[in-house]
Coordinates of C-alpha atoms and ligand atoms in Angstrom, one line a residue:
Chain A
X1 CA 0.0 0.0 0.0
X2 CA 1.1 3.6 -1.0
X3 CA 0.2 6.7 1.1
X4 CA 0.7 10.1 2.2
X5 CA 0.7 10.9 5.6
X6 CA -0.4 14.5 5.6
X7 CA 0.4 15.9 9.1
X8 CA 2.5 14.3 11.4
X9 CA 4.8 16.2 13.8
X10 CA 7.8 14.2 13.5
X11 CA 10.0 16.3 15.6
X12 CA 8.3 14.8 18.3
X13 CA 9.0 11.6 16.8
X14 CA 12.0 8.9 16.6
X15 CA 14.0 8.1 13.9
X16 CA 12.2 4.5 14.5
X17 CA 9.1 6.4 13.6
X18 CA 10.4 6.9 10.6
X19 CA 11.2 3.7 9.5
X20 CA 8.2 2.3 10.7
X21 CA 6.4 4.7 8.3
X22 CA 8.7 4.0 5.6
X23 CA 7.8 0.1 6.0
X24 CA 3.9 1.3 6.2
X25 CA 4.0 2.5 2.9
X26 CA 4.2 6.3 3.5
X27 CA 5.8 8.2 0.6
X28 CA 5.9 11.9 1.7
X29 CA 4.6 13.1 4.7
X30 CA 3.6 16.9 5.8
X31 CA 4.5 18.9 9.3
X32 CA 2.9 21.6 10.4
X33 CA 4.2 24.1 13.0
X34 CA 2.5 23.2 16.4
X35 CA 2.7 24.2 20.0
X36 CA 5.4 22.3 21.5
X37 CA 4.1 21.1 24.8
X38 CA 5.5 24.3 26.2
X39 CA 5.8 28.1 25.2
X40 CA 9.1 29.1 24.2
X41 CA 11.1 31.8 25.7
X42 CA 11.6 33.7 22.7
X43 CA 11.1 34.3 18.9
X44 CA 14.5 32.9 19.0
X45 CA 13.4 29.4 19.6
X46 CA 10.6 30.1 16.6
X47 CA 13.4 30.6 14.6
X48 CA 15.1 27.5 15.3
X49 CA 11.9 25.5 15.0
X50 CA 11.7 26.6 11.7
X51 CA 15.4 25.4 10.7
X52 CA 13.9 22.0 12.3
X53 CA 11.0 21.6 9.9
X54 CA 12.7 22.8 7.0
X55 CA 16.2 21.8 7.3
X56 CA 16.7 19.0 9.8
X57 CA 13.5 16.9 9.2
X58 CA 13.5 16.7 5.7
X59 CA 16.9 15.3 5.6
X60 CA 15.8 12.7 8.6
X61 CA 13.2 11.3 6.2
X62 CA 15.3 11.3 3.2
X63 CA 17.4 8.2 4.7
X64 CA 13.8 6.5 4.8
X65 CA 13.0 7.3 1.2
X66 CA 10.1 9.7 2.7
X67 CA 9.6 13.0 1.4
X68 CA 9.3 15.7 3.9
X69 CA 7.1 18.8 3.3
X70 CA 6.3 21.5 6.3
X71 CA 3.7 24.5 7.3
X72 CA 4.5 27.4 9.0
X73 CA 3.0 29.6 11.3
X74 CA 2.8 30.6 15.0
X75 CA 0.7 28.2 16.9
X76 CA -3.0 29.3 18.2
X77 CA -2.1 28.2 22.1
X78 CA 1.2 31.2 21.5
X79 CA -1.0 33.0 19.3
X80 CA -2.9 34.3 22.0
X81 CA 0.2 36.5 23.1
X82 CA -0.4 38.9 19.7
X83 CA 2.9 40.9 20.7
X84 CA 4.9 37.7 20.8
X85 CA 3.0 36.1 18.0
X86 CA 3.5 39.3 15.8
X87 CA 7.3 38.9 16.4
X88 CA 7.4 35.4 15.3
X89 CA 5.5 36.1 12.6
X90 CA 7.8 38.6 11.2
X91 CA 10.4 35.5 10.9
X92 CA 8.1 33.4 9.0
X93 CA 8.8 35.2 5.4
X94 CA 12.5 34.4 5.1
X95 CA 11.4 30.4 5.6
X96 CA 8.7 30.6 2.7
X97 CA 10.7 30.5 0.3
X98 CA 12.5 27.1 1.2
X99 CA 12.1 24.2 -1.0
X100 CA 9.3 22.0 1.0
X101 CA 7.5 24.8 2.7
X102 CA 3.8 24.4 1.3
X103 CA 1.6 26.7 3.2
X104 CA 0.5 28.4 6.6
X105 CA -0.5 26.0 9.2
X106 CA -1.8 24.9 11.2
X107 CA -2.9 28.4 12.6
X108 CA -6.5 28.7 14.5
X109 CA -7.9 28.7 17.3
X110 CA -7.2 27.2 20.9
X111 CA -9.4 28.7 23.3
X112 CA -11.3 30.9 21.3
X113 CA -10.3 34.3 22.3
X114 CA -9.7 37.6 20.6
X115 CA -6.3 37.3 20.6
X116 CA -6.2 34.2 19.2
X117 CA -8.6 35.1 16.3
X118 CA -6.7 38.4 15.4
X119 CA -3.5 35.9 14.9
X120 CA -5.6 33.7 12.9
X121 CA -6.9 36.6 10.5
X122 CA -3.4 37.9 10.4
X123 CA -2.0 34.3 9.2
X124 CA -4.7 33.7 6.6
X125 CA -4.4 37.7 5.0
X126 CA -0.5 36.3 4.9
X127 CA -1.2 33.3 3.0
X128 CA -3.8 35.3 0.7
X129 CA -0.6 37.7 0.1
X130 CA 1.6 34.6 -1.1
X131 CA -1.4 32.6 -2.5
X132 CA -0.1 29.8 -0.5
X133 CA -2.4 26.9 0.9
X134 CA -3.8 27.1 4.4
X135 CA -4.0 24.6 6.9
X136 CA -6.6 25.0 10.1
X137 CA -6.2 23.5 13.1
X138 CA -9.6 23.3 15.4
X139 CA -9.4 23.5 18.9
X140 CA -9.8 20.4 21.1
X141 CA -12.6 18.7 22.7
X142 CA -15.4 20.8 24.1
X143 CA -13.8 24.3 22.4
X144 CA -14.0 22.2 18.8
X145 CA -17.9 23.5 18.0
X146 CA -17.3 27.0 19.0
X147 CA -14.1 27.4 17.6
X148 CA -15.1 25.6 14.2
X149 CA -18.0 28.2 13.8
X150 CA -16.0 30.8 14.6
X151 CA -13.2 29.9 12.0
X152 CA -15.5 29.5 9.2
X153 CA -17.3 33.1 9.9
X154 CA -14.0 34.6 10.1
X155 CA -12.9 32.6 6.7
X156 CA -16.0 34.0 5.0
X157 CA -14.7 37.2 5.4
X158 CA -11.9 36.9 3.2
X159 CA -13.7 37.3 -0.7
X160 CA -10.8 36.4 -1.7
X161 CA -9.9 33.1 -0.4
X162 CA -10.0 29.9 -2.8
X163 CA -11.8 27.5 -0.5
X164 CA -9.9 24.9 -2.2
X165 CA -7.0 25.7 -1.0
X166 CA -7.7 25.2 2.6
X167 CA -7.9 22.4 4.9
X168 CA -10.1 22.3 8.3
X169 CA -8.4 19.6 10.1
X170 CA -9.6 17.4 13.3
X171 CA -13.5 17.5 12.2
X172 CA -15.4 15.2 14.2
X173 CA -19.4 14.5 13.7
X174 CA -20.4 17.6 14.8
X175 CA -18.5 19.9 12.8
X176 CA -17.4 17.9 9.5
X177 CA -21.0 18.4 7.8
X178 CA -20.1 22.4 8.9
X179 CA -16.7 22.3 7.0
X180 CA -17.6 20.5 4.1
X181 CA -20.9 22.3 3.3
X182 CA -18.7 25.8 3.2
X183 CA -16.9 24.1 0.7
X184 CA -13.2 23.5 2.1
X185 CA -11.4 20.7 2.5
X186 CA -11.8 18.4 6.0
X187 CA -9.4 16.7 7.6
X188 CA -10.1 13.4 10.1
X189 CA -7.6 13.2 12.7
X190 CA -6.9 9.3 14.3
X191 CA -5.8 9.7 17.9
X192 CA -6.2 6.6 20.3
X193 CA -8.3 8.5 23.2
X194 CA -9.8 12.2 22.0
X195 CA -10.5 13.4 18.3
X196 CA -11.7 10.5 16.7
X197 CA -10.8 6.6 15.8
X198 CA -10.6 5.1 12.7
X199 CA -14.1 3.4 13.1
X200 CA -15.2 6.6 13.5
X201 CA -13.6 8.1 10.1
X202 CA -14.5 5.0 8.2
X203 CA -18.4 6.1 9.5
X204 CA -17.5 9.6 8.0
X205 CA -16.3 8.4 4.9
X206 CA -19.5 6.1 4.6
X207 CA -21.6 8.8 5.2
X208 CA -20.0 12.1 3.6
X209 CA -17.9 10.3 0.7
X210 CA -14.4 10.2 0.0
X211 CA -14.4 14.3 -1.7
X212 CA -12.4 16.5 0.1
X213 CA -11.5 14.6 3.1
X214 CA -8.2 13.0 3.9
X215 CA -7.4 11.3 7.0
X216 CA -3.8 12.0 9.8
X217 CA -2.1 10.5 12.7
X218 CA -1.2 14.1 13.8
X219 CA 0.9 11.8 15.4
X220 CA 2.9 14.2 18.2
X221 CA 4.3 14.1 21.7
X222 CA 0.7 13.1 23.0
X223 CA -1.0 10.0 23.2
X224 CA -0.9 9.7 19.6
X225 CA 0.3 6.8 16.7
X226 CA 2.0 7.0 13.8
X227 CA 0.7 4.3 11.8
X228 CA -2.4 5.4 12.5
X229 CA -3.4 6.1 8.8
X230 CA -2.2 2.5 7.2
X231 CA -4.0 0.8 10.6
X232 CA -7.4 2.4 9.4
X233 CA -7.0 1.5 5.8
X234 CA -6.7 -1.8 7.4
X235 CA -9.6 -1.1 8.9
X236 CA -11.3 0.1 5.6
X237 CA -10.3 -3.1 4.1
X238 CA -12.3 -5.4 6.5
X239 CA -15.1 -3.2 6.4
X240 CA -14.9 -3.9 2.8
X241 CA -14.0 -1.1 1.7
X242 CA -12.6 -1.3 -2.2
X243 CA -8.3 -1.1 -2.9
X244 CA -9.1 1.8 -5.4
X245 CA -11.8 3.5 -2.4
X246 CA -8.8 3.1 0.1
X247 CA -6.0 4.5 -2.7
X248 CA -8.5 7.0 -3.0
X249 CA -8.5 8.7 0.7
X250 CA -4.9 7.6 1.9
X251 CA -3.4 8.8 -1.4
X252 CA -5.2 10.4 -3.7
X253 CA -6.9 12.6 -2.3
X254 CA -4.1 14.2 0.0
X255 CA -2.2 14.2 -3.1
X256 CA -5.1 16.4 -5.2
X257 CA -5.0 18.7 -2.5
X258 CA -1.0 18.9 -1.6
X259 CA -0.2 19.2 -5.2
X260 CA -2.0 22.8 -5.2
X261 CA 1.4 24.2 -3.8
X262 CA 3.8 23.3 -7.1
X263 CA 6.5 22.3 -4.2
X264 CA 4.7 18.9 -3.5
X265 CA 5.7 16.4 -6.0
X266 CA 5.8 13.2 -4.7
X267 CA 8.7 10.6 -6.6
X268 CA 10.7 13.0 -7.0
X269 CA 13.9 13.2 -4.5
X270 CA 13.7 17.1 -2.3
X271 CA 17.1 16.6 -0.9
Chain B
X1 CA -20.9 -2.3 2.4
X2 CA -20.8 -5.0 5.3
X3 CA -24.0 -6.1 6.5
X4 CA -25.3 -5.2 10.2
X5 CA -24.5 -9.0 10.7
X6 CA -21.2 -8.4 9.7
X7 CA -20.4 -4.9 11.6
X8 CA -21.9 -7.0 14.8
X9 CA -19.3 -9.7 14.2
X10 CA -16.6 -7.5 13.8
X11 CA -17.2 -4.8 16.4
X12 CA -19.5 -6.7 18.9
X13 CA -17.1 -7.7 21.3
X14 CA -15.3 -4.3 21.4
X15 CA -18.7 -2.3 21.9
X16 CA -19.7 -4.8 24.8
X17 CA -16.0 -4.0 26.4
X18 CA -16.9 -0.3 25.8
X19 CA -20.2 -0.2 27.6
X20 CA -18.7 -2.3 30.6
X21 CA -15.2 -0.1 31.2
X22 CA -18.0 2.7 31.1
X23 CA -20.7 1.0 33.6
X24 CA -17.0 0.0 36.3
X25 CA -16.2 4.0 35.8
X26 CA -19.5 5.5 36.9
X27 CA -19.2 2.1 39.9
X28 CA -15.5 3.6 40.6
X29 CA -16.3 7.1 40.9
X30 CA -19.5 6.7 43.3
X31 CA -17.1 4.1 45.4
X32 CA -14.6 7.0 46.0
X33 CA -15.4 10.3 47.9
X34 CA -15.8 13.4 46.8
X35 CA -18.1 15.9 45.8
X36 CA -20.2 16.7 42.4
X37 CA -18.4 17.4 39.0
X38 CA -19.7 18.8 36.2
X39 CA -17.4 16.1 33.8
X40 CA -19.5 13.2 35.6
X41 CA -23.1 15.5 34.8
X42 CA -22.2 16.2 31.5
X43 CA -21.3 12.3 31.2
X44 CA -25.0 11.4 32.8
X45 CA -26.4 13.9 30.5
X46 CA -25.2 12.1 27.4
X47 CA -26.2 8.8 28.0
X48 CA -30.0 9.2 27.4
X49 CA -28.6 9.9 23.7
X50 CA -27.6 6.4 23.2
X51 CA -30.8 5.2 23.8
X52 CA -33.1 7.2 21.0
X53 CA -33.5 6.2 17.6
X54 CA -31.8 9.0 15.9
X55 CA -29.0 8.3 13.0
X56 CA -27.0 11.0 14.3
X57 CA -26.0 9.3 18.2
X58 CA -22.8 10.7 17.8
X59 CA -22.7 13.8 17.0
X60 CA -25.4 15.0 19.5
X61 CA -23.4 13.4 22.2
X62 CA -20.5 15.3 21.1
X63 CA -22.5 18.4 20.8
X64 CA -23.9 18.0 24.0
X65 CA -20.3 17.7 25.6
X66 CA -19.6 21.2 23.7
X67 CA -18.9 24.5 24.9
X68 CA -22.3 26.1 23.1
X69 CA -21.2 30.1 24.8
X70 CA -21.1 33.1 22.4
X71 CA -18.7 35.2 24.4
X72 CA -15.4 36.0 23.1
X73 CA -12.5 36.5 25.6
X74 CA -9.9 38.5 24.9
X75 CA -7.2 36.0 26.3
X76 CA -7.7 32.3 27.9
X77 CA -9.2 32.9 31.3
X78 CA -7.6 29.1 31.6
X79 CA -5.8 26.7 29.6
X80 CA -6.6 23.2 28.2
X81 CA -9.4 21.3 27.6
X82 CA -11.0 19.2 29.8
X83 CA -14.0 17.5 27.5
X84 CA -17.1 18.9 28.9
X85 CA -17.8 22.7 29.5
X86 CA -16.7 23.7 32.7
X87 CA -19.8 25.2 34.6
X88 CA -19.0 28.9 34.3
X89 CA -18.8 28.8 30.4
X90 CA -22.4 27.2 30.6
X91 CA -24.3 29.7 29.3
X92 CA -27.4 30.5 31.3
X93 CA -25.8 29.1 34.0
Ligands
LIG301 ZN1 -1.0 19.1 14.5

């Protein structure tokens, strides 16, 4: 089996991970920036986050034949310091121009606040400037409804915005049918305990269909797996799912929307 | 598609295991001391859900576990998430 594992944060990650991915099947895999477990100090440690995802990382997966693409962005937790989030944000040009950057992300919201959704604005008007992608990240648990509603009245504010071009990850059954009907992209994240399980996707894919949706293991320094994605295409296959239906969301459709940023060619060696 | 034969015979077991680590929680936490939590209400709450007809079991449990406020904060009065809306975010509360 073939796939693309379209966010993982790998710097939280072994170089075991890697191989394990690499023997899965993965052939390029995507990291968005992401709140670290802790708040940094300073911009200063923004900046070497950023060498991380587009420096380091890329040539860890290399040795597993994986191609490594990132996202950049302040994360919505930091975000809601806007004077510190402004100041990492000013840092964020010089990176966009490397090789296997392919968007902002994953900017949002945490806990729903003003601060956080001035960031958010801020990130998305940046993307809009570049015509890069955007990836969304929506908050957690009993903030996800809120949050999700609030991010797609503030997306509908930009007139401008390509709706194809962004991604609203970490849906669950309450807020896919919200994302999808607004027309952007949805992602399913598979986590062990919260967001949702591959049963639960599979359901989603059942009742939705396989257009714009692609399924992640997120997989970080939580509770999380990596082989998430390949474990519910196993899981696809039992519930009879079709080889062409599963191609279709581990691969295909990841790849459809990926390839919108002209950086993201997968087969074709990065480093 | 499977059939509902086949979904029972290959998630039967697992749901049964489910519904009796849930039943030993709500056992545990009335065997220990303490007072009221609005985690365990919200929990209480939701069950009723499982038990109507509806097609949509899920995502009206997860709604009902959602923080359904309209006020914006300027900054996190706390941080994380604890998976049911803490009382003084219910609105009308
Ligand atoms: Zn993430």
């Amino acid at each position: 089996m073939r796939y693309i594992e379209p966010h993982a944060h790998m710097v939280s990650r072994t170089t075991d991970d890697y191989e394990k991915l690499a023997l899965a099947g993965c052939e390029a895999l995507c990291e968005p920036a992401f709140w670290a477990g802790f708040d940094r100090s300073s911009a200063d440690g923004f900046y070497d986050y950023f060498r991380q995802l587009t420096d380091y990382e890329p040539k860890r997966a290399a040795k597993y034949g994986i191609q490594h693409y990132s996202w950049l962005c302040i994360n919505p937790k930091e975000a809601d310091d806007p004077g510190f989030a402004r100041e990492v944000m000013s840092i964020i040009p010089q990176f966009l121009d490397c090789p296997t950057v392919l968007g902002i992300g994953e900017i949002g919201l945490n806990k729903n606040t003003r601060n956080e959704l001035a960031i958010f604005e801020e990130h998305v008007q940046l993307a809009l400037d570049r015509d890069l992608p955007i990836l969304i990240h929506t908050p957690h648990l009993e903030d996800k409804l809120k949050g999700t509603h609030l991010i797609l009245d503030s997306l509908a504010s930009f007139s401008k915005l390509d709706r194809n071009k962004v991604i609203i990850d970490h849906v669950e059954e309450h807020t896919i049918s919200h994302v999808l009907d607004a027309g952007y992209w949805a992602g399913m994240t598979l986590y062990p305990e919260s967001k949702c399980t591959p049963s639960r996707a599979i359901d989603m894919l059942e009742i939705y269909g396989t257009d714009r949706l692609w399924m992640n293991s997120a997989c970080d320094w939580g509770h999380s797996d990596p082989l998430a994605v390949p474990r519910c295409a196993l899981e696809m296959k039992r519930r009879n799912h079709s080889a062409e239906q599963i191609d279709q969301v581990v691969y295909k459709n990841p790849l459809k929307f990926l390839s919108q940023s002209a950086r993201f060619m997968p087969g074709s060696p990065k480093t | 598609m499977p059939s509902k034969q086949e979904i029972l015979d290959l998630q039967f077991i697992d749901a049964r295991h489910m519904l009796i680590n849930l039943a030993a929680f709500l056992d545990r936490v009335d065997r220990h001391h303490g007072g009221d939590d609005y985690r365990l209400e919200a929990l209480k709450a939701a069950l009723p859900i499982l038990l109507s007809d509806r097609s949509d079991r899920a995502k009206v449990v997860l709604e009902s576990f959602s923080d359904l406020s309209t006020d914006l904060p300027q900054t996190a009065p706390f941080q994380g998430a604890s998976g049911a809306t803490r009382p003084t975010t219910t609105p009308h509360s």
